[in-house]
Short mmCIF file of C-alpha atoms in Angstrom, two decimals:
data_model
loop_
_atom_site.label_atom_id
_atom_site.label_comp_id
_atom_site.label_asym_id
_atom_site.label_seq_id
_atom_site.Cartn_x
_atom_site.Cartn_y
_atom_site.Cartn_z
CA MET A 30 90.35 -35.98 51.31
CA ILE A 31 92.66 -38.55 52.43
CA THR A 32 91.55 -41.99 52.94
CA ASN A 33 92.92 -44.19 55.89
CA PRO A 34 94.55 -45.99 56.48
CA ILE A 35 97.09 -44.51 53.93
CA LEU A 36 99.54 -47.83 54.54
CA PRO A 37 97.04 -50.92 54.42
CA GLY A 38 98.34 -54.03 55.62
CA PHE A 39 100.98 -54.89 58.31
CA HIS A 40 102.73 -51.19 58.72
CA ALA A 41 102.65 -50.60 62.47
CA ASP A 42 104.25 -48.17 64.43
CA PRO A 43 104.87 -45.15 62.01
CA SER A 44 107.42 -42.55 62.50
CA ILE A 45 107.14 -39.69 59.82
CA CYS A 46 109.78 -37.25 58.71
CA ARG A 47 109.58 -34.53 56.24
CA VAL A 48 112.82 -33.42 54.22
CA GLY A 49 111.73 -30.47 52.08
CA ASP A 50 108.86 -31.28 50.11
CA ASP A 51 109.23 -34.93 50.46
CA TYR A 52 107.66 -37.23 53.39
CA TYR A 53 108.68 -40.45 54.61
CA ILE A 54 107.40 -43.17 56.87
CA ALA A 55 109.38 -45.64 58.80
CA THR A 56 107.45 -48.62 60.16
CA SER A 57 108.25 -51.66 62.17
CA THR A 58 109.22 -54.91 60.74
CA PHE A 59 109.87 -57.63 63.82
CA GLU A 60 111.36 -60.81 62.44
CA TRP A 61 110.81 -60.21 58.79
CA TRP A 62 113.58 -59.19 56.49
CA PRO A 63 114.99 -56.61 55.51
CA GLY A 64 114.44 -54.46 58.36
CA VAL A 65 112.78 -51.06 58.82
CA ARG A 66 110.15 -50.27 55.79
CA ILE A 67 110.07 -46.67 54.60
CA HIS A 68 107.55 -45.26 52.71
CA HIS A 69 107.34 -42.02 50.56
CA SER A 70 104.87 -39.33 49.71
CA ARG A 71 104.77 -35.63 48.35
CA ASP A 72 101.24 -34.89 49.54
CA LEU A 73 100.55 -37.23 52.37
CA LYS A 74 97.73 -38.89 50.45
CA ASN A 75 99.34 -41.24 48.05
CA TRP A 76 102.16 -43.62 49.29
CA ARG A 77 104.62 -45.85 47.63
CA HIS A 78 107.23 -48.29 49.33
CA HIS A 79 110.70 -46.68 48.96
CA SER A 80 113.45 -48.86 50.57
CA TYR A 81 114.63 -50.56 53.60
CA ALA A 82 117.39 -49.38 56.14
CA CYS A 83 118.68 -52.49 57.61
CA THR A 84 119.84 -54.61 54.79
CA ARG A 85 123.05 -55.88 55.92
CA LYS A 86 123.44 -58.68 58.83
CA SER A 87 125.90 -56.55 60.57
CA GLN A 88 123.31 -54.03 61.11
CA LEU A 89 120.29 -56.59 62.27
CA ASP A 90 120.69 -60.11 63.23
CA LEU A 91 117.69 -61.84 63.56
CA THR A 92 118.53 -65.61 63.66
CA GLY A 93 116.61 -67.29 66.35
CA HIS A 94 114.41 -64.75 67.14
CA PRO A 95 110.84 -65.50 68.36
CA ASP A 96 107.65 -64.55 66.58
CA SER A 97 106.76 -60.86 66.51
CA ALA A 98 110.54 -59.84 68.40
CA GLY A 99 113.06 -57.93 66.18
CA VAL A 100 112.40 -54.25 65.35
CA TRP A 101 110.12 -52.67 67.16
CA ALA A 102 109.00 -48.94 66.64
CA PRO A 103 111.87 -47.29 64.68
CA CYS A 104 112.10 -43.67 64.54
CA LEU A 105 113.38 -41.67 61.50
CA SER A 106 114.50 -38.30 61.61
CA TYR A 107 116.75 -35.64 59.59
CA ALA A 108 119.17 -33.14 60.95
CA GLY A 109 122.44 -32.07 59.97
CA GLY A 110 122.14 -32.95 56.48
CA GLN A 111 121.75 -36.39 57.04
CA PHE A 112 118.90 -39.09 58.11
CA TRP A 113 118.90 -40.70 61.59
CA LEU A 114 117.16 -44.00 62.03
CA ILE A 115 116.65 -45.56 65.67
CA TYR A 116 115.41 -48.86 65.97
CA THR A 117 115.02 -51.47 68.94
CA ASP A 118 116.27 -55.14 68.29
CA VAL A 119 113.89 -57.07 70.92
CA ARG A 120 115.41 -60.64 71.38
CA SER A 121 112.99 -62.12 73.83
CA THR A 122 109.44 -61.58 74.50
CA ILE A 123 108.03 -64.19 76.75
CA GLY A 124 107.36 -63.94 80.53
CA ALA A 125 108.47 -60.99 82.94
CA PHE A 126 111.69 -60.05 80.78
CA LYS A 127 112.57 -58.43 77.98
CA ASP A 128 115.87 -58.37 76.07
CA THR A 129 115.80 -54.86 74.02
CA HIS A 130 118.93 -53.54 72.59
CA ASN A 131 118.51 -49.96 70.55
CA TYR A 132 120.76 -48.89 67.88
CA LEU A 133 121.40 -45.77 65.59
CA ILE A 134 122.30 -45.79 62.04
CA THR A 135 122.67 -42.89 59.53
CA ALA A 136 122.79 -42.10 55.99
CA PRO A 137 123.56 -39.33 53.61
CA SER A 138 120.27 -40.12 51.82
CA ILE A 139 117.13 -41.77 52.07
CA ASP A 140 118.43 -44.20 49.84
CA GLY A 141 121.41 -44.82 52.03
CA PRO A 142 124.00 -46.11 52.37
CA TRP A 143 122.99 -46.65 55.96
CA SER A 144 125.91 -46.74 58.19
CA GLU A 145 126.75 -49.63 60.81
CA PRO A 146 124.91 -49.48 63.97
CA VAL A 147 125.96 -47.16 67.06
CA TYR A 148 124.87 -49.46 70.27
CA LEU A 149 122.76 -46.94 72.49
CA ASN A 150 121.21 -48.60 75.52
CA SER A 151 119.15 -51.86 76.51
CA SER A 152 116.93 -50.13 79.20
CA GLY A 153 113.59 -50.64 77.13
CA PHE A 154 112.23 -50.45 73.79
CA ASP A 155 110.64 -47.75 71.37
CA PRO A 156 113.75 -45.29 71.39
CA SER A 157 113.40 -41.84 69.54
CA LEU A 158 115.82 -39.17 68.83
CA PHE A 159 114.88 -35.67 69.26
CA HIS A 160 117.17 -32.78 67.67
CA ASP A 161 117.17 -29.60 69.73
CA GLU A 162 117.38 -25.98 68.44
CA ASP A 163 120.83 -25.91 70.14
CA GLY A 164 122.19 -28.77 68.21
CA ARG A 165 121.91 -31.05 71.13
CA HIS A 166 120.69 -34.65 70.69
CA TRP A 167 118.24 -36.26 73.22
CA LEU A 168 117.01 -39.80 73.41
CA VAL A 169 114.19 -40.81 74.98
CA ASN A 170 112.68 -44.70 75.46
CA GLN A 171 110.39 -46.52 77.38
CA GLN A 172 112.05 -48.23 80.40
CA TRP A 173 110.90 -51.59 81.05
CA ILE A 174 110.67 -53.11 84.76
CA HIS A 175 110.69 -56.82 85.33
CA GLN A 176 110.27 -57.03 89.08
CA PRO A 177 107.29 -59.00 90.56
CA GLY A 178 104.19 -56.46 91.67
CA LYS A 179 105.55 -53.59 89.69
CA HIS A 180 103.91 -52.62 86.29
CA HIS A 181 106.17 -53.43 83.45
CA PHE A 182 105.81 -49.97 81.81
CA ASN A 183 108.05 -47.97 83.98
CA GLY A 184 107.98 -44.52 82.42
CA ILE A 185 110.02 -42.52 79.82
CA LEU A 186 113.63 -42.06 79.99
CA LEU A 187 115.68 -39.21 78.90
CA GLN A 188 119.33 -38.88 78.02
CA GLU A 189 121.85 -36.95 75.57
CA TYR A 190 123.42 -38.52 72.99
CA ASP A 191 126.73 -37.43 71.89
CA HIS A 192 126.96 -37.87 67.71
CA GLU A 193 131.01 -37.10 67.96
CA ALA A 194 131.46 -39.78 70.59
CA LYS A 195 128.57 -41.97 69.35
CA ARG A 196 127.50 -42.75 72.61
CA LEU A 197 124.90 -41.44 75.51
CA VAL A 198 126.21 -39.30 78.12
CA GLY A 199 125.13 -37.58 81.08
CA THR A 200 122.41 -38.30 83.72
CA VAL A 201 119.42 -40.60 82.67
CA LYS A 202 116.32 -39.20 84.05
CA ASN A 203 112.70 -40.56 84.33
CA ILE A 204 110.75 -37.79 82.73
CA TYR A 205 107.16 -39.08 82.19
CA ALA A 206 105.20 -41.73 84.29
CA GLY A 207 102.29 -41.89 81.82
CA THR A 208 98.72 -41.60 83.04
CA GLU A 209 95.79 -43.93 84.25
CA LEU A 210 95.78 -45.58 80.70
CA GLN A 211 99.11 -47.15 81.93
CA VAL A 212 101.51 -48.96 79.31
CA VAL A 213 103.25 -45.82 78.27
CA GLU A 214 105.58 -46.00 75.39
CA GLY A 215 106.37 -44.83 72.08
CA PRO A 216 107.77 -41.62 73.07
CA HIS A 217 108.54 -38.80 70.70
CA LEU A 218 109.70 -35.46 71.58
CA TYR A 219 108.98 -31.94 69.66
CA ARG A 220 109.56 -28.29 70.08
CA ARG A 221 106.96 -25.28 69.34
CA LYS A 222 106.49 -22.16 70.86
CA GLY A 223 108.59 -22.40 73.46
CA TRP A 224 107.08 -25.81 74.76
CA TYR A 225 108.66 -29.39 74.55
CA TYR A 226 105.79 -31.76 73.63
CA LEU A 227 106.13 -35.49 74.58
CA LEU A 228 103.86 -37.68 72.29
CA THR A 229 103.58 -41.34 73.66
CA ALA A 230 101.35 -44.24 73.33
CA GLU A 231 99.31 -45.79 76.22
CA GLY A 232 97.10 -48.49 76.83
CA GLY A 233 98.54 -51.22 75.04
CA THR A 234 98.50 -51.99 71.10
CA PHE A 235 94.96 -53.74 70.97
CA TYR A 236 91.35 -51.88 71.32
CA GLU A 237 92.48 -49.69 74.65
CA HIS A 238 95.14 -48.24 72.75
CA ALA A 239 95.62 -44.58 72.85
CA VAL A 240 97.91 -41.58 71.91
CA THR A 241 98.79 -39.68 74.72
CA LEU A 242 100.52 -35.88 75.07
CA ALA A 243 102.09 -34.00 77.51
CA ARG A 244 104.29 -30.70 77.42
CA SER A 245 106.78 -28.86 79.56
CA ARG A 246 109.16 -25.48 79.14
CA ASN A 247 112.09 -27.50 79.93
CA ILE A 248 113.06 -30.88 78.28
CA ASP A 249 113.48 -33.08 81.54
CA GLY A 250 110.19 -31.86 82.67
CA PRO A 251 108.18 -31.82 84.69
CA TYR A 252 105.62 -32.82 82.02
CA GLU A 253 101.89 -31.70 82.14
CA THR A 254 99.49 -33.85 80.61
CA LEU A 255 96.90 -32.60 77.99
CA PRO A 256 93.84 -31.74 79.58
CA GLY A 257 90.82 -34.31 78.38
CA ASN A 258 93.71 -36.66 77.19
CA PRO A 259 94.15 -38.73 75.16
CA LEU A 260 94.54 -36.78 72.09
CA LEU A 261 93.47 -39.92 70.03
CA THR A 262 91.90 -43.24 70.86
CA ALA A 263 89.17 -45.54 69.30
CA TRP A 264 88.43 -46.93 72.65
CA LYS A 265 84.97 -47.36 73.79
CA GLN A 266 83.59 -45.13 71.11
CA PRO A 267 82.36 -45.39 67.65
CA THR A 268 84.60 -44.99 64.46
CA ASP A 269 84.67 -45.33 60.92
CA GLY A 270 86.15 -48.81 61.29
CA LEU A 271 89.61 -47.91 62.51
CA GLN A 272 90.11 -49.43 65.79
CA ARG A 273 93.35 -50.15 68.04
CA SER A 274 94.76 -46.33 67.13
CA GLY A 275 97.31 -45.21 68.97
CA HIS A 276 101.20 -45.02 68.52
CA ALA A 277 101.57 -41.76 66.50
CA SER A 278 104.40 -39.41 65.31
CA LEU A 279 103.87 -35.61 64.24
CA VAL A 280 104.86 -33.82 61.05
CA GLN A 281 104.37 -30.05 60.06
CA THR A 282 104.04 -29.43 56.24
CA GLN A 283 105.96 -26.89 54.15
CA ASN A 284 102.81 -24.61 54.59
CA GLY A 285 102.45 -25.14 58.29
CA ASP A 286 99.73 -27.65 58.72
CA TRP A 287 100.15 -30.37 61.15
CA TYR A 288 99.31 -33.78 60.76
CA LEU A 289 99.44 -37.07 62.91
CA ALA A 290 100.57 -40.20 61.52
CA HIS A 291 99.11 -43.53 63.91
CA LEU A 292 98.86 -46.97 63.89
CA CYS A 293 95.31 -48.32 63.63
CA GLY A 294 93.73 -51.88 62.65
CA ARG A 295 90.56 -52.69 60.92
CA PRO A 296 88.91 -55.72 62.73
CA LEU A 297 86.54 -58.21 61.49
CA GLU A 298 83.87 -60.25 63.22
CA TRP A 299 84.78 -64.13 63.55
CA SER A 300 82.58 -66.62 62.07
CA GLY A 301 82.47 -70.49 61.20
CA PRO A 302 82.84 -73.24 63.95
CA ASN A 303 86.33 -71.63 65.13
CA ALA A 304 84.64 -68.27 66.38
CA ASP A 305 85.29 -68.93 69.96
CA LYS A 306 86.74 -67.02 72.64
CA GLN A 307 90.81 -66.90 72.50
CA ASN A 308 92.43 -64.58 75.34
CA GLY A 309 89.08 -63.56 77.66
CA VAL A 310 89.33 -59.98 76.36
CA TYR A 311 88.83 -60.03 72.21
CA GLU A 312 86.13 -62.02 71.59
CA LYS A 313 84.50 -62.07 68.11
CA LEU A 314 87.15 -59.61 66.94
CA HIS A 315 90.53 -59.89 64.63
CA CYS A 316 92.69 -57.82 62.40
CA PRO A 317 94.31 -60.26 59.80
CA LEU A 318 95.86 -57.37 58.00
CA GLY A 319 97.48 -56.36 61.11
CA ARG A 320 98.07 -52.89 62.52
CA GLU A 321 98.28 -50.25 59.65
CA THR A 322 99.04 -47.15 59.17
CA ALA A 323 96.47 -43.88 59.39
CA ILE A 324 96.95 -40.08 59.15
CA GLN A 325 95.00 -37.26 61.06
CA ARG A 326 95.08 -33.48 60.69
CA LEU A 327 95.59 -31.62 63.48
CA HIS A 328 94.45 -27.94 64.63
CA TRP A 329 96.25 -25.86 67.31
CA ARG A 330 94.04 -24.39 69.90
CA ASP A 331 94.86 -20.87 71.28
CA ASP A 332 96.11 -22.47 74.49
CA ASP A 333 98.72 -24.08 72.18
CA TRP A 334 97.38 -27.72 72.62
CA PRO A 335 96.52 -29.54 69.61
CA GLU A 336 93.31 -31.65 68.77
CA ILE A 337 91.97 -33.46 66.00
CA GLU A 338 90.53 -31.27 63.19
CA GLY A 339 86.79 -31.41 63.65
CA GLY A 340 86.95 -32.04 67.38
CA GLY A 341 87.00 -35.19 69.68
CA ASN A 342 89.52 -37.72 69.90
CA ALA A 343 88.19 -40.47 67.82
CA PRO A 344 90.35 -41.76 64.51
CA ARG A 345 88.34 -40.77 61.17
CA LEU A 346 88.56 -42.92 57.83
CA GLN A 347 88.87 -39.55 55.90
CA THR A 348 91.00 -36.08 57.01
CA ALA A 349 91.62 -32.93 55.23
CA GLU A 350 94.34 -33.10 52.28
CA PRO A 351 97.35 -30.34 53.26
CA GLY A 352 96.61 -28.64 49.83
CA LEU A 353 100.01 -29.95 48.55
CA PRO A 354 100.13 -30.73 44.82
CA GLU A 355 98.77 -33.92 44.20
CA HIS A 356 101.70 -36.52 43.26
CA MET A 357 100.63 -39.93 42.33
CA PHE A 358 102.59 -43.19 41.67
CA ALA A 359 102.49 -45.38 38.81
CA ALA A 360 100.47 -48.49 39.29
CA GLU A 361 102.59 -51.46 40.19
CA ALA A 362 102.28 -54.81 38.05
CA ALA A 363 100.29 -57.57 39.78
CA ARG A 364 102.27 -60.25 38.65
CA ASP A 365 105.90 -61.22 38.75
CA ASP A 366 107.37 -63.74 36.41
CA PHE A 367 111.00 -63.56 38.05
CA ASP A 368 112.76 -62.56 34.74
CA GLY A 369 114.50 -59.84 36.66
CA LYS A 370 117.70 -59.61 38.77
CA THR A 371 116.11 -58.88 41.55
CA LEU A 372 113.34 -59.63 43.85
CA ASN A 373 110.25 -57.02 43.94
CA HIS A 374 110.48 -54.92 47.09
CA HIS A 375 107.16 -56.26 48.40
CA LEU A 376 108.87 -59.71 48.85
CA ASN A 377 110.43 -60.44 52.25
CA SER A 378 112.07 -63.18 54.00
CA LEU A 379 112.07 -64.25 57.61
CA ARG A 380 114.79 -63.43 60.13
CA VAL A 381 117.67 -63.78 57.59
CA PRO A 382 118.77 -61.99 54.32
CA PHE A 383 117.92 -63.34 50.92
CA ASP A 384 121.23 -65.49 49.87
CA GLU A 385 122.33 -67.25 46.78
CA SER A 386 122.95 -70.09 49.28
CA TRP A 387 118.91 -70.80 49.18
CA VAL A 388 117.16 -68.51 46.79
CA SER A 389 118.03 -67.89 43.46
CA LEU A 390 116.86 -65.91 40.45
CA THR A 391 119.62 -66.77 38.19
CA GLU A 392 120.16 -70.62 38.66
CA ARG A 393 117.37 -71.28 36.40
CA PRO A 394 116.50 -67.77 34.32
CA GLY A 395 112.68 -66.95 34.59
CA PHE A 396 112.28 -68.92 37.60
CA LEU A 397 112.68 -68.18 41.35
CA ARG A 398 114.42 -71.15 42.92
CA LEU A 399 114.22 -72.03 46.57
CA LYS A 400 116.21 -74.86 48.11
CA GLY A 401 114.62 -76.44 50.94
CA ARG A 402 115.94 -76.06 54.31
CA GLU A 403 113.91 -76.30 57.61
CA SER A 404 110.28 -76.17 58.60
CA LEU A 405 107.72 -73.55 58.72
CA MET A 406 108.12 -73.59 62.14
CA SER A 407 111.83 -72.84 62.62
CA LEU A 408 113.31 -69.90 63.82
CA PHE A 409 116.33 -70.20 61.93
CA ASP A 410 116.68 -71.29 58.19
CA GLN A 411 113.40 -71.14 56.40
CA SER A 412 113.28 -71.03 52.77
CA LEU A 413 110.14 -68.65 52.66
CA VAL A 414 109.53 -65.56 50.59
CA ALA A 415 106.17 -63.81 51.34
CA ARG A 416 104.82 -60.45 51.06
CA ARG A 417 102.02 -58.56 53.13
CA GLN A 418 98.07 -58.92 52.96
CA GLN A 419 97.13 -55.83 52.30
CA HIS A 420 93.42 -56.18 51.25
CA PHE A 421 90.61 -58.28 52.84
CA ASN A 422 89.60 -59.43 49.44
CA CYS A 423 92.83 -60.49 47.12
CA ARG A 424 93.85 -63.83 45.33
CA VAL A 425 97.52 -64.70 44.59
CA GLU A 426 98.81 -67.41 42.44
CA THR A 427 102.11 -69.12 41.67
CA ARG A 428 103.08 -72.15 39.53
CA LEU A 429 105.52 -74.61 40.75
CA GLU A 430 107.66 -77.17 39.39
CA PHE A 431 108.54 -79.56 42.27
CA ALA A 432 109.79 -83.22 42.05
CA PRO A 433 110.34 -84.40 45.69
CA ASP A 434 111.83 -87.86 46.64
CA LEU A 435 110.47 -87.87 50.15
CA PHE A 436 107.56 -87.26 52.38
CA GLN A 437 110.09 -84.88 53.93
CA GLN A 438 110.52 -82.55 50.98
CA MET A 439 107.60 -79.90 50.45
CA ALA A 440 106.98 -76.79 48.41
CA GLY A 441 103.94 -74.76 47.95
CA LEU A 442 101.91 -71.57 48.67
CA VAL A 443 101.40 -70.64 52.49
CA ALA A 444 99.10 -68.02 54.58
CA TYR A 445 101.55 -67.38 57.22
CA TYR A 446 101.03 -65.57 60.31
CA ASN A 447 103.76 -66.89 62.25
CA THR A 448 105.25 -70.15 63.13
CA SER A 449 102.72 -71.32 65.14
CA ASN A 450 99.44 -70.28 62.78
CA HIS A 451 99.97 -70.83 59.19
CA ALA A 452 98.29 -72.85 56.36
CA TYR A 453 100.09 -74.41 53.79
CA LEU A 454 99.28 -76.23 50.34
CA HIS A 455 102.15 -78.04 49.08
CA ILE A 456 103.43 -80.53 47.00
CA SER A 457 105.08 -83.77 48.67
CA ARG A 458 105.53 -87.61 48.35
CA ASP A 459 103.15 -89.74 50.35
CA VAL A 460 104.68 -91.49 53.09
CA ASP A 461 103.00 -94.87 52.51
CA SER A 462 102.16 -94.97 48.52
CA GLY A 463 105.37 -92.87 47.59
CA LYS A 464 103.14 -91.00 44.96
CA ARG A 465 103.72 -87.32 44.21
CA VAL A 466 100.63 -85.48 45.96
CA LEU A 467 99.37 -82.25 46.88
CA ARG A 468 98.31 -81.74 50.46
CA LEU A 469 96.86 -78.82 52.85
CA THR A 470 98.24 -78.72 56.31
CA VAL A 471 96.99 -76.16 58.85
CA ASN A 472 99.08 -75.43 61.97
CA ARG A 473 96.66 -73.65 64.26
CA ASP A 474 98.40 -72.48 67.84
CA ALA A 475 101.27 -75.15 66.88
CA ALA A 476 98.74 -77.93 66.35
CA LEU A 477 99.14 -79.59 63.16
CA SER A 478 96.11 -80.66 61.15
CA GLU A 479 95.37 -81.81 57.57
CA PRO A 480 91.62 -80.82 56.78
CA ALA A 481 91.58 -82.31 53.33
CA THR A 482 92.34 -85.75 51.93
CA ALA A 483 95.78 -85.51 49.60
CA VAL A 484 95.47 -85.46 45.96
CA GLU A 485 97.69 -87.72 43.45
CA LEU A 486 99.19 -85.37 41.04
CA LYS A 487 100.19 -86.00 37.31
CA ASP A 488 104.00 -85.18 36.49
CA GLY A 489 104.78 -81.54 35.29
CA PRO A 490 103.87 -78.25 37.11
CA VAL A 491 100.99 -77.46 39.42
CA ASP A 492 99.17 -73.90 39.51
CA LEU A 493 98.37 -72.91 43.26
CA ALA A 494 96.30 -70.14 44.68
CA VAL A 495 94.67 -68.56 47.89
CA GLU A 496 91.42 -66.33 47.67
CA PHE A 497 90.62 -64.04 50.68
CA LYS A 498 87.13 -63.22 50.92
CA HIS A 499 86.66 -60.76 54.09
CA ASP A 500 87.03 -63.18 56.89
CA ARG A 501 87.64 -66.58 54.95
CA TYR A 502 90.10 -67.96 52.57
CA GLN A 503 90.01 -70.72 50.20
CA PHE A 504 93.15 -72.57 48.58
CA GLN A 505 92.91 -73.86 44.82
CA PHE A 506 94.99 -75.79 42.22
CA ALA A 507 95.42 -76.59 38.92
CA GLN A 508 96.92 -79.12 36.67
CA ALA A 509 98.54 -78.65 33.16
CA GLY A 510 96.24 -75.85 32.17
CA GLY A 511 93.09 -77.29 33.69
CA ALA A 512 90.35 -75.53 35.68
CA TRP A 513 90.94 -74.25 39.16
CA GLN A 514 89.58 -76.59 41.59
CA ASP A 515 89.05 -75.63 45.45
CA PHE A 516 91.54 -77.87 47.91
CA GLY A 517 89.96 -78.39 51.36
CA PRO A 518 87.49 -76.49 53.30
CA ALA A 519 87.41 -72.48 53.32
CA LEU A 520 89.41 -71.65 56.27
CA ASP A 521 88.67 -68.45 58.84
CA ALA A 522 91.22 -65.84 58.79
CA ALA A 523 91.05 -65.22 62.66
CA MET A 524 93.75 -67.88 62.99
CA LEU A 525 96.19 -65.36 60.86
CA SER A 526 95.46 -62.46 63.13
CA ASP A 527 97.28 -60.51 66.12
CA GLU A 528 94.19 -61.28 68.35
CA PHE A 529 94.54 -64.81 67.92
CA ALA A 530 98.67 -65.34 68.24
CA THR A 531 98.61 -63.14 71.45
CA GLN A 532 97.88 -65.40 74.44
CA PHE A 533 98.54 -64.65 77.95
CA VAL A 534 98.68 -67.05 81.13
CA ASN A 535 98.91 -66.00 84.45
CA GLY A 536 98.90 -62.33 83.67
CA PHE A 537 102.09 -62.95 81.07
CA ALA A 538 102.66 -63.35 77.44
CA ARG A 539 102.86 -66.95 76.33
CA SER A 540 102.99 -65.30 72.73
CA PHE A 541 102.89 -62.12 70.97
CA GLY A 542 101.02 -61.11 67.63
CA PHE A 543 102.07 -58.01 66.13
CA THR A 544 102.60 -58.36 62.69
CA GLY A 545 99.86 -59.22 60.18
CA ASN A 546 99.32 -61.89 57.61
CA PHE A 547 101.73 -62.99 54.61
CA ILE A 548 100.88 -64.93 51.62
CA GLY A 549 104.12 -66.58 50.02
CA ILE A 550 105.66 -69.47 48.37
CA ALA A 551 107.98 -71.87 50.50
CA CYS A 552 110.55 -74.95 50.44
CA GLN A 553 111.35 -77.42 53.05
CA ASP A 554 113.70 -80.34 52.81
CA LEU A 555 113.87 -82.14 56.35
CA SER A 556 116.17 -84.77 55.00
CA GLY A 557 118.94 -81.96 54.70
CA GLN A 558 119.36 -82.76 51.23
CA ARG A 559 118.42 -79.26 50.17
CA LEU A 560 116.19 -80.25 47.11
CA ALA A 561 115.09 -77.36 45.38
CA ALA A 562 111.72 -75.92 43.82
CA ASP A 563 111.23 -73.88 41.11
CA PHE A 564 108.32 -71.12 41.13
CA ASP A 565 107.44 -69.79 37.64
CA SER A 566 105.53 -66.93 38.85
CA PHE A 567 104.08 -65.08 41.79
CA SER A 568 100.85 -62.66 41.58
CA TYR A 569 99.09 -60.67 44.23
CA GLU A 570 95.81 -58.94 43.04
CA ALA A 571 93.29 -56.93 45.01
CA ARG A 572 89.73 -57.97 44.49
CA PRO A 573 86.58 -56.07 44.99
#
């Protein structure tokens, strides 16, 4: 059996693609760099991170993008001997407007090199490219409408793409308005037995999320919705722990079996003094691991409509394997001593590429050197290197050498959801005494607090750690090889979740949360002197 999620932790909006015996899934990366994360499998059961598609600033410039903007819903496909990748670069998210620019890049191999982007349109987000049997290419995307009194999700647009001319051509047609579930988005087109199947997401990306399916004999419609729709949803029904299920894509195996890769979330109950009602909807539920990727086996009925194998439309924690030879990947080392020439592929930065001007493995061999730049609330130049939290129970440790001169110089270990919600255990200078100290700051909904008294530090390296246990996490420190000590109280993980970060005012989003929690190392120098911090190691270990 395949156990879900197949991609744990923040891996949203999966687009699955098969080439021969190889399977690939591309997922959204939002404001995190590099852009568009790609995983590989040969059996649909065992998956490994393989590469990123957007690795140059000329392909994707996220400087100044708000939280949870950037890369939304990539679409990966293969046709004509090359890979095609479509993605949206969302540049604004607040209020009635969305600035959504859609691009295409191509590559001869999944390893690249990926081309410079071809601009497509800006009419909405979630673009997808369909390659028809006659060699023509068709783009579908959600259309956004900003006008007051209108539902913002205005259906699915279809237009032909001319690859030789590298532009969209012909008439734009709105081919599907969606259903009563509303919020129609995430379109993908498929062809089977003379039918065009339009797979979409509806209901929004939280607990009402769903997968809707429609079909037509003609690519431009009219489309008939699946009787008994939705094809998949966890809304208002018991599941095996997979909620928020929607935004899906289809793949057919080399043996003729069909699978549906879809977004999901695994919510926890809030606990402790901060288990308050945040948005008027998501009381006591939060997903600190973010939106993950699961997979379900499909069965085609005699009427040429598919259904989740086993009946019903609820996501399952386990689904049948496709009968392919099992393909395991070697286990990855938990600890990185920064002795190599390149950063671990699990490590990401915010909005800007890794650059020797601020991050280096060579200036002090055996260490990762971060040069202090802007605060953790900056949308521009942060010196932050972090990885996804992929397990509810895990521990991260790092060893840090840092000798600040000013209280404006900081370096340490951070649990980071976004600019407004993070907790930071860091070394700095006390503004009054001038002593080197360790302090914990919590930025909760953009309000900064210190839940513990700063501790004076001896000279030399300091070990820092954070351990997550289900819905709580605890920072720790140790000096000069001494025993680990808790620093501050255990904190609630709800603050590091999509539900907490997403807030609405007067029907419009004040903030969005789409990314899940990251854990990383960071350095700031708010004086502008760019003082460096040296990290000797970084480890991430899953715990029972």
